[in-house]
mmCIF file of C-alpha atoms in Angstrom:
data_model
loop_
_atom_site.group_PDB
_atom_site.id
_atom_site.type_symbol
_atom_site.label_atom_id
_atom_site.label_comp_id
_atom_site.label_asym_id
_atom_site.label_seq_id
_atom_site.Cartn_x
_atom_site.Cartn_y
_atom_site.Cartn_z
ATOM 1 C CA MET A 1 153.625 130.306 49.637
ATOM 2 C CA THR A 2 154.119 126.601 50.130
ATOM 3 C CA GLY A 3 153.854 127.056 53.882
ATOM 4 C CA LYS A 4 150.540 128.873 53.495
ATOM 5 C CA LEU A 5 149.163 126.107 51.263
ATOM 6 C CA GLN A 6 150.183 123.486 53.772
ATOM 7 C CA PHE A 7 148.510 125.448 56.555
ATOM 8 C CA ILE A 8 145.298 125.807 54.530
ATOM 9 C CA GLY A 9 145.357 122.102 53.696
ATOM 10 C CA LEU A 10 145.843 121.191 57.348
ATOM 11 C CA ALA A 11 143.017 123.509 58.379
ATOM 12 C CA LEU A 12 140.686 121.913 55.822
ATOM 13 C CA LEU A 13 141.638 118.440 57.071
ATOM 14 C CA VAL A 14 140.852 119.430 60.646
ATOM 15 C CA CYS A 15 137.490 120.833 59.547
ATOM 16 C CA VAL A 16 136.645 117.617 57.696
ATOM 17 C CA LEU A 17 137.599 115.523 60.718
ATOM 18 C CA LEU A 18 135.600 117.706 63.058
ATOM 19 C CA SER A 19 132.630 117.629 60.711
ATOM 20 C CA GLY A 20 132.814 113.877 60.546
ATOM 21 C CA GLY A 21 133.038 113.674 64.308
ATOM 22 C CA CYS A 22 129.980 115.879 64.672
ATOM 23 C CA ASN A 23 128.080 113.709 62.228
ATOM 24 C CA GLU A 24 129.041 110.577 64.169
ATOM 25 C CA ALA A 25 127.975 112.222 67.411
ATOM 26 C CA GLN A 26 124.634 113.120 65.860
ATOM 27 C CA LYS A 27 124.176 109.520 64.784
ATOM 28 C CA GLU A 28 124.732 108.388 68.371
ATOM 29 C CA ILE A 29 122.008 110.668 69.743
ATOM 30 C CA PRO A 30 118.945 108.502 70.619
ATOM 31 C CA SER A 31 116.181 109.039 68.099
ATOM 32 C CA THR A 32 113.286 106.930 69.382
ATOM 33 C CA PRO A 33 111.238 107.882 72.458
ATOM 34 C CA ALA A 34 112.297 104.635 74.156
ATOM 35 C CA GLU A 35 115.990 105.347 73.602
ATOM 36 C CA LYS A 36 115.597 108.905 74.841
ATOM 37 C CA GLU A 37 113.850 107.661 77.967
ATOM 38 C CA LYS A 38 116.537 105.026 78.468
ATOM 39 C CA THR A 39 119.233 107.709 78.322
ATOM 40 C CA LYS A 40 117.391 109.840 80.894
ATOM 41 C CA LEU A 41 116.927 106.867 83.197
ATOM 42 C CA ILE A 42 120.588 105.899 82.989
ATOM 43 C CA LYS A 43 121.514 109.440 84.022
ATOM 44 C CA ARG A 44 118.924 109.224 86.772
ATOM 45 C CA VAL A 45 120.429 106.067 88.294
ATOM 46 C CA GLU A 46 123.892 107.574 87.958
ATOM 47 C CA ARG A 47 122.698 110.414 90.175
ATOM 48 C CA LYS A 48 120.849 108.103 92.567
ATOM 49 C CA PHE A 49 121.614 104.409 92.168
ATOM 50 C CA SER A 50 119.152 103.435 94.912
ATOM 51 C CA ASP A 51 116.116 104.455 92.817
ATOM 52 C CA PRO A 52 114.014 101.273 92.391
ATOM 53 C CA GLN A 53 111.482 102.874 90.063
ATOM 54 C CA ALA A 54 114.196 104.001 87.650
ATOM 55 C CA HIS A 55 115.687 100.498 87.588
ATOM 56 C CA LEU A 56 112.213 99.018 87.142
ATOM 57 C CA ARG A 57 111.532 101.237 84.150
ATOM 58 C CA LEU A 58 114.945 100.491 82.651
ATOM 59 C CA GLY A 59 114.239 96.807 83.064
ATOM 60 C CA ARG A 60 110.976 97.202 81.166
ATOM 61 C CA LEU A 61 112.700 99.020 78.320
ATOM 62 C CA TYR A 62 115.380 96.343 78.017
ATOM 63 C CA GLN A 63 112.703 93.652 78.279
ATOM 64 C CA ALA A 64 110.784 95.240 75.404
ATOM 65 C CA ASP A 65 113.967 94.960 73.322
ATOM 66 C CA LYS A 66 114.391 91.323 74.462
ATOM 67 C CA LEU A 67 117.686 92.186 76.108
ATOM 68 C CA TRP A 68 117.006 89.669 78.847
ATOM 69 C CA SER A 69 120.270 89.895 80.803
ATOM 70 C CA GLN A 70 120.182 93.695 81.056
ATOM 71 C CA ALA A 71 116.500 93.610 82.009
ATOM 72 C CA GLU A 72 117.052 90.965 84.683
ATOM 73 C CA GLU A 73 119.944 92.938 86.121
ATOM 74 C CA HIS A 74 117.843 96.082 86.585
ATOM 75 C CA TYR A 75 114.892 94.165 88.012
ATOM 76 C CA SER A 76 117.276 92.518 90.472
ATOM 77 C CA ILE A 77 118.689 95.902 91.491
ATOM 78 C CA ALA A 78 115.177 97.333 91.891
ATOM 79 C CA LEU A 79 114.328 94.456 94.227
ATOM 80 C CA SER A 80 117.480 94.963 96.257
ATOM 81 C CA PHE A 81 116.153 98.408 97.203
ATOM 82 C CA ASP A 82 112.443 97.477 97.229
ATOM 83 C CA PRO A 83 112.156 93.733 98.048
ATOM 84 C CA THR A 84 108.349 93.597 97.804
ATOM 85 C CA ASN A 85 108.013 95.340 94.448
ATOM 86 C CA ARG A 86 105.554 92.912 92.850
ATOM 87 C CA ALA A 87 105.958 94.378 89.362
ATOM 88 C CA ALA A 88 109.715 93.801 89.463
ATOM 89 C CA GLN A 89 109.253 90.299 90.856
ATOM 90 C CA ALA A 90 106.882 89.147 88.120
ATOM 91 C CA ALA A 91 108.929 90.829 85.391
ATOM 92 C CA ARG A 92 112.141 89.255 86.656
ATOM 93 C CA VAL A 93 110.572 85.797 86.467
ATOM 94 C CA LYS A 94 109.387 86.561 82.933
ATOM 95 C CA VAL A 95 112.813 87.638 81.633
ATOM 96 C CA LEU A 96 114.492 84.644 83.259
ATOM 97 C CA PHE A 97 112.162 82.418 81.266
ATOM 98 C CA GLY A 98 112.981 84.561 78.233
ATOM 99 C CA LYS A 99 116.719 84.008 78.621
ATOM 100 C CA GLY A 100 116.211 80.277 79.136
ATOM 101 C CA ASP A 101 117.032 80.179 82.859
ATOM 102 C CA THR A 102 113.950 78.112 83.648
ATOM 103 C CA ALA A 103 115.153 76.629 86.927
ATOM 104 C CA LYS A 104 115.936 80.010 88.454
ATOM 105 C CA ALA A 105 112.679 81.472 87.140
ATOM 106 C CA ARG A 106 110.615 78.750 88.806
ATOM 107 C CA LEU A 107 112.564 78.986 92.038
ATOM 108 C CA LEU A 108 112.075 82.741 92.288
ATOM 109 C CA ALA A 109 108.395 82.520 91.358
ATOM 110 C CA GLU A 110 107.817 80.082 94.215
ATOM 111 C CA GLU A 111 109.797 82.320 96.561
ATOM 112 C CA TYR A 112 107.812 85.432 95.625
ATOM 113 C CA ILE A 113 104.473 83.640 95.931
ATOM 114 C CA LYS A 114 105.443 82.349 99.370
ATOM 115 C CA GLN A 115 106.586 85.835 100.361
ATOM 116 C CA ALA A 116 103.138 87.251 99.553
ATOM 117 C CA SER A 117 101.204 84.372 101.125
ATOM 118 C CA ASN A 118 100.459 86.107 104.433
ATOM 119 C CA SER A 119 98.510 88.910 102.794
ATOM 120 C CA ALA A 120 95.483 88.778 100.514
ATOM 121 C CA ALA A 121 96.314 92.241 99.159
ATOM 122 C CA GLU A 122 99.937 91.349 98.347
ATOM 123 C CA SER A 123 98.893 88.052 96.785
ATOM 124 C CA LEU A 124 96.388 89.935 94.634
ATOM 125 C CA LYS A 125 99.042 92.475 93.567
ATOM 126 C CA LEU A 126 101.420 89.684 92.560
ATOM 127 C CA ALA A 127 98.629 87.891 90.708
ATOM 128 C CA LEU A 128 97.889 91.016 88.680
ATOM 129 C CA GLU A 129 101.578 91.465 87.834
ATOM 130 C CA PHE A 130 101.999 87.820 86.812
ATOM 131 C CA GLN A 131 98.910 88.198 84.622
ATOM 132 C CA THR A 132 100.394 91.327 83.031
ATOM 133 C CA GLN A 133 103.530 89.338 82.196
ATOM 134 C CA GLY A 134 101.473 86.527 80.648
ATOM 135 C CA LEU A 135 102.480 84.062 83.383
ATOM 136 C CA ASP A 136 98.990 82.670 83.816
ATOM 137 C CA ASP A 137 99.872 79.600 85.886
ATOM 138 C CA TYR A 138 101.487 81.753 88.552
ATOM 139 C CA ALA A 139 98.752 84.365 88.304
ATOM 140 C CA ILE A 140 95.983 81.910 89.135
ATOM 141 C CA LEU A 141 98.026 80.452 92.009
ATOM 142 C CA CYS A 142 98.261 83.942 93.497
ATOM 143 C CA TYR A 143 94.575 84.662 92.883
ATOM 144 C CA GLN A 144 93.614 81.491 94.722
ATOM 145 C CA GLN A 145 96.072 82.318 97.490
ATOM 146 C CA ALA A 146 94.472 85.744 97.864
ATOM 147 C CA LEU A 147 91.014 84.207 97.906
ATOM 148 C CA ASN A 148 92.044 81.701 100.580
ATOM 149 C CA ARG A 149 93.111 84.610 102.762
ATOM 150 C CA ALA A 150 89.938 86.623 102.084
ATOM 151 C CA PRO A 151 87.160 84.331 100.771
ATOM 152 C CA ASN A 152 84.486 86.992 101.291
ATOM 153 C CA SER A 153 86.222 89.659 99.229
ATOM 154 C CA ALA A 154 83.970 90.850 96.430
ATOM 155 C CA LYS A 155 86.936 92.459 94.682
ATOM 156 C CA ILE A 156 89.047 89.302 94.599
ATOM 157 C CA ASN A 157 86.135 87.189 93.362
ATOM 158 C CA ARG A 158 85.416 89.853 90.767
ATOM 159 C CA GLN A 159 89.000 89.929 89.531
ATOM 160 C CA ILE A 160 89.183 86.138 89.250
ATOM 161 C CA GLY A 161 85.895 86.212 87.376
ATOM 162 C CA TYR A 162 87.287 88.735 84.906
ATOM 163 C CA TYR A 163 90.465 86.659 84.592
ATOM 164 C CA TYR A 164 88.460 83.628 83.491
ATOM 165 C CA LEU A 165 86.275 85.805 81.297
ATOM 166 C CA GLY A 166 89.418 86.909 79.493
ATOM 167 C CA LYS A 167 90.293 83.244 78.982
ATOM 168 C CA ASN A 168 86.800 82.647 77.581
ATOM 169 C CA ASP A 169 86.101 80.222 80.431
ATOM 170 C CA LYS A 170 82.511 81.325 80.896
ATOM 171 C CA VAL A 171 81.599 78.654 83.437
ATOM 172 C CA ARG A 172 84.259 79.695 85.927
ATOM 173 C CA ALA A 173 83.781 83.363 85.106
ATOM 174 C CA GLN A 174 80.106 83.083 85.981
ATOM 175 C CA GLU A 175 80.920 81.281 89.228
ATOM 176 C CA TYR A 176 83.245 83.971 90.548
ATOM 177 C CA LEU A 177 81.311 86.951 89.210
ATOM 178 C CA THR A 178 78.121 85.599 90.776
ATOM 179 C CA ARG A 179 79.885 85.212 94.098
ATOM 180 C CA SER A 180 81.256 88.747 93.824
ATOM 181 C CA PHE A 181 77.808 90.163 93.082
ATOM 182 C CA GLN A 182 76.310 88.287 96.030
ATOM 183 C CA LEU A 183 78.916 89.833 98.310
ATOM 184 C CA ASN A 184 78.446 93.316 96.840
ATOM 185 C CA PRO A 185 75.360 93.892 94.672
ATOM 186 C CA SER A 186 76.389 97.501 93.961
ATOM 187 C CA GLN A 187 78.503 96.537 90.948
ATOM 188 C CA PRO A 188 76.782 97.551 87.703
ATOM 189 C CA ASP A 189 79.672 96.294 85.560
ATOM 190 C CA VAL A 190 79.529 92.848 87.158
ATOM 191 C CA ALA A 191 75.749 92.805 86.742
ATOM 192 C CA THR A 192 76.192 93.609 83.051
ATOM 193 C CA GLU A 193 78.698 90.791 82.563
ATOM 194 C CA LEU A 194 76.446 88.343 84.376
ATOM 195 C CA GLY A 195 73.523 89.438 82.226
ATOM 196 C CA GLN A 196 75.572 88.713 79.098
ATOM 197 C CA LEU A 197 76.369 85.300 80.568
ATOM 198 C CA GLY A 198 72.648 84.624 80.928
ATOM 199 C CA VAL A 199 72.361 85.224 84.668
ATOM 200 C CA ALA A 200 69.372 87.341 85.748
ATOM 201 C CA VAL A 201 70.402 89.884 88.387
ATOM 202 C CA GLN A 202 68.810 92.988 89.838
ATOM 203 C CA ILE A 203 70.870 96.060 90.688
ATOM 204 C CA PRO A 204 69.651 97.513 94.004
ATOM 205 C CA GLU A 205 68.566 101.101 94.137
ATOM 206 C CA LYS A 206 71.098 103.524 95.573
ATOM 207 C CA VAL A 207 70.837 103.708 99.348
ATOM 208 C CA GLU A 208 71.276 107.057 101.033
ATOM 209 C CA ARG A 209 74.148 106.659 103.503
ATOM 210 C CA ASN A 210 74.282 110.183 104.923
ATOM 211 C CA ALA A 211 71.774 109.610 107.716
ATOM 212 C CA SER A 212 72.903 112.589 109.789
ATOM 213 C CA LYS A 213 72.095 114.947 106.929
ATOM 214 C CA LEU A 214 68.608 113.434 106.661
ATOM 215 C CA ASP A 215 68.087 113.775 110.398
ATOM 216 C CA LYS A 216 68.995 117.457 110.250
ATOM 217 C CA THR A 217 66.506 117.994 107.424
ATOM 218 C CA VAL A 218 63.703 116.375 109.436
ATOM 219 C CA ASP A 219 64.617 118.302 112.603
ATOM 220 C CA LYS A 220 64.634 121.587 110.692
ATOM 221 C CA TYR A 221 61.212 120.823 109.208
ATOM 222 C CA ASN A 222 59.729 119.913 112.600
ATOM 223 C CA SER A 223 61.118 123.067 114.220
ATOM 224 C CA ARG A 224 59.440 125.208 111.555
ATOM 225 C CA LYS A 225 56.097 123.499 112.216
ATOM 226 C CA LYS A 226 56.239 124.404 115.893
ATOM 227 C CA GLN A 227 56.782 128.112 115.146
#
């Protein structure tokens, strides 16, 4: 009888321990969407470590939690597999500032800006990413670098105009938006912004570009007349 009681007691103890273990395991299961995504991404890089987009996304999640070192590590890994990933470059500079490594942040920012200097498109991409990260000084340097490479780009002038508009610098916003509209008058949104800034502009009527289709219509009409 005593042996049976001991067995039952042992069985109950095992059940309690297992139940407690299950409860602890349940507590460890990620509950927030961010934690669930983080878990999936970690598994993803375990399967394929050379996945820059997975590391980039992990970096963003750690950055959102202000876990600067972890974020910087994943941005660095992303760049090792995709050296011109402008999003990872700008974000890495941002987290380095966040962790107090100012010297390294400035050094890398200068390096990335120089890296993009031969291309207006790449300079523009980096400018947009720096702006997203709130690194305005670097953003405007890249915008100007892009503009120096392509001074007659309506899109670059437009973007710089919107940048200054967001900073409530209406004088500079008007300057760049006006230039953009002069280069490409078919921009209703730019015309609207200029109108709100007090600049009178006229949106040109839509021009028919499909000349071959028009020619065929005329030829068909003329052929019918001859019949």
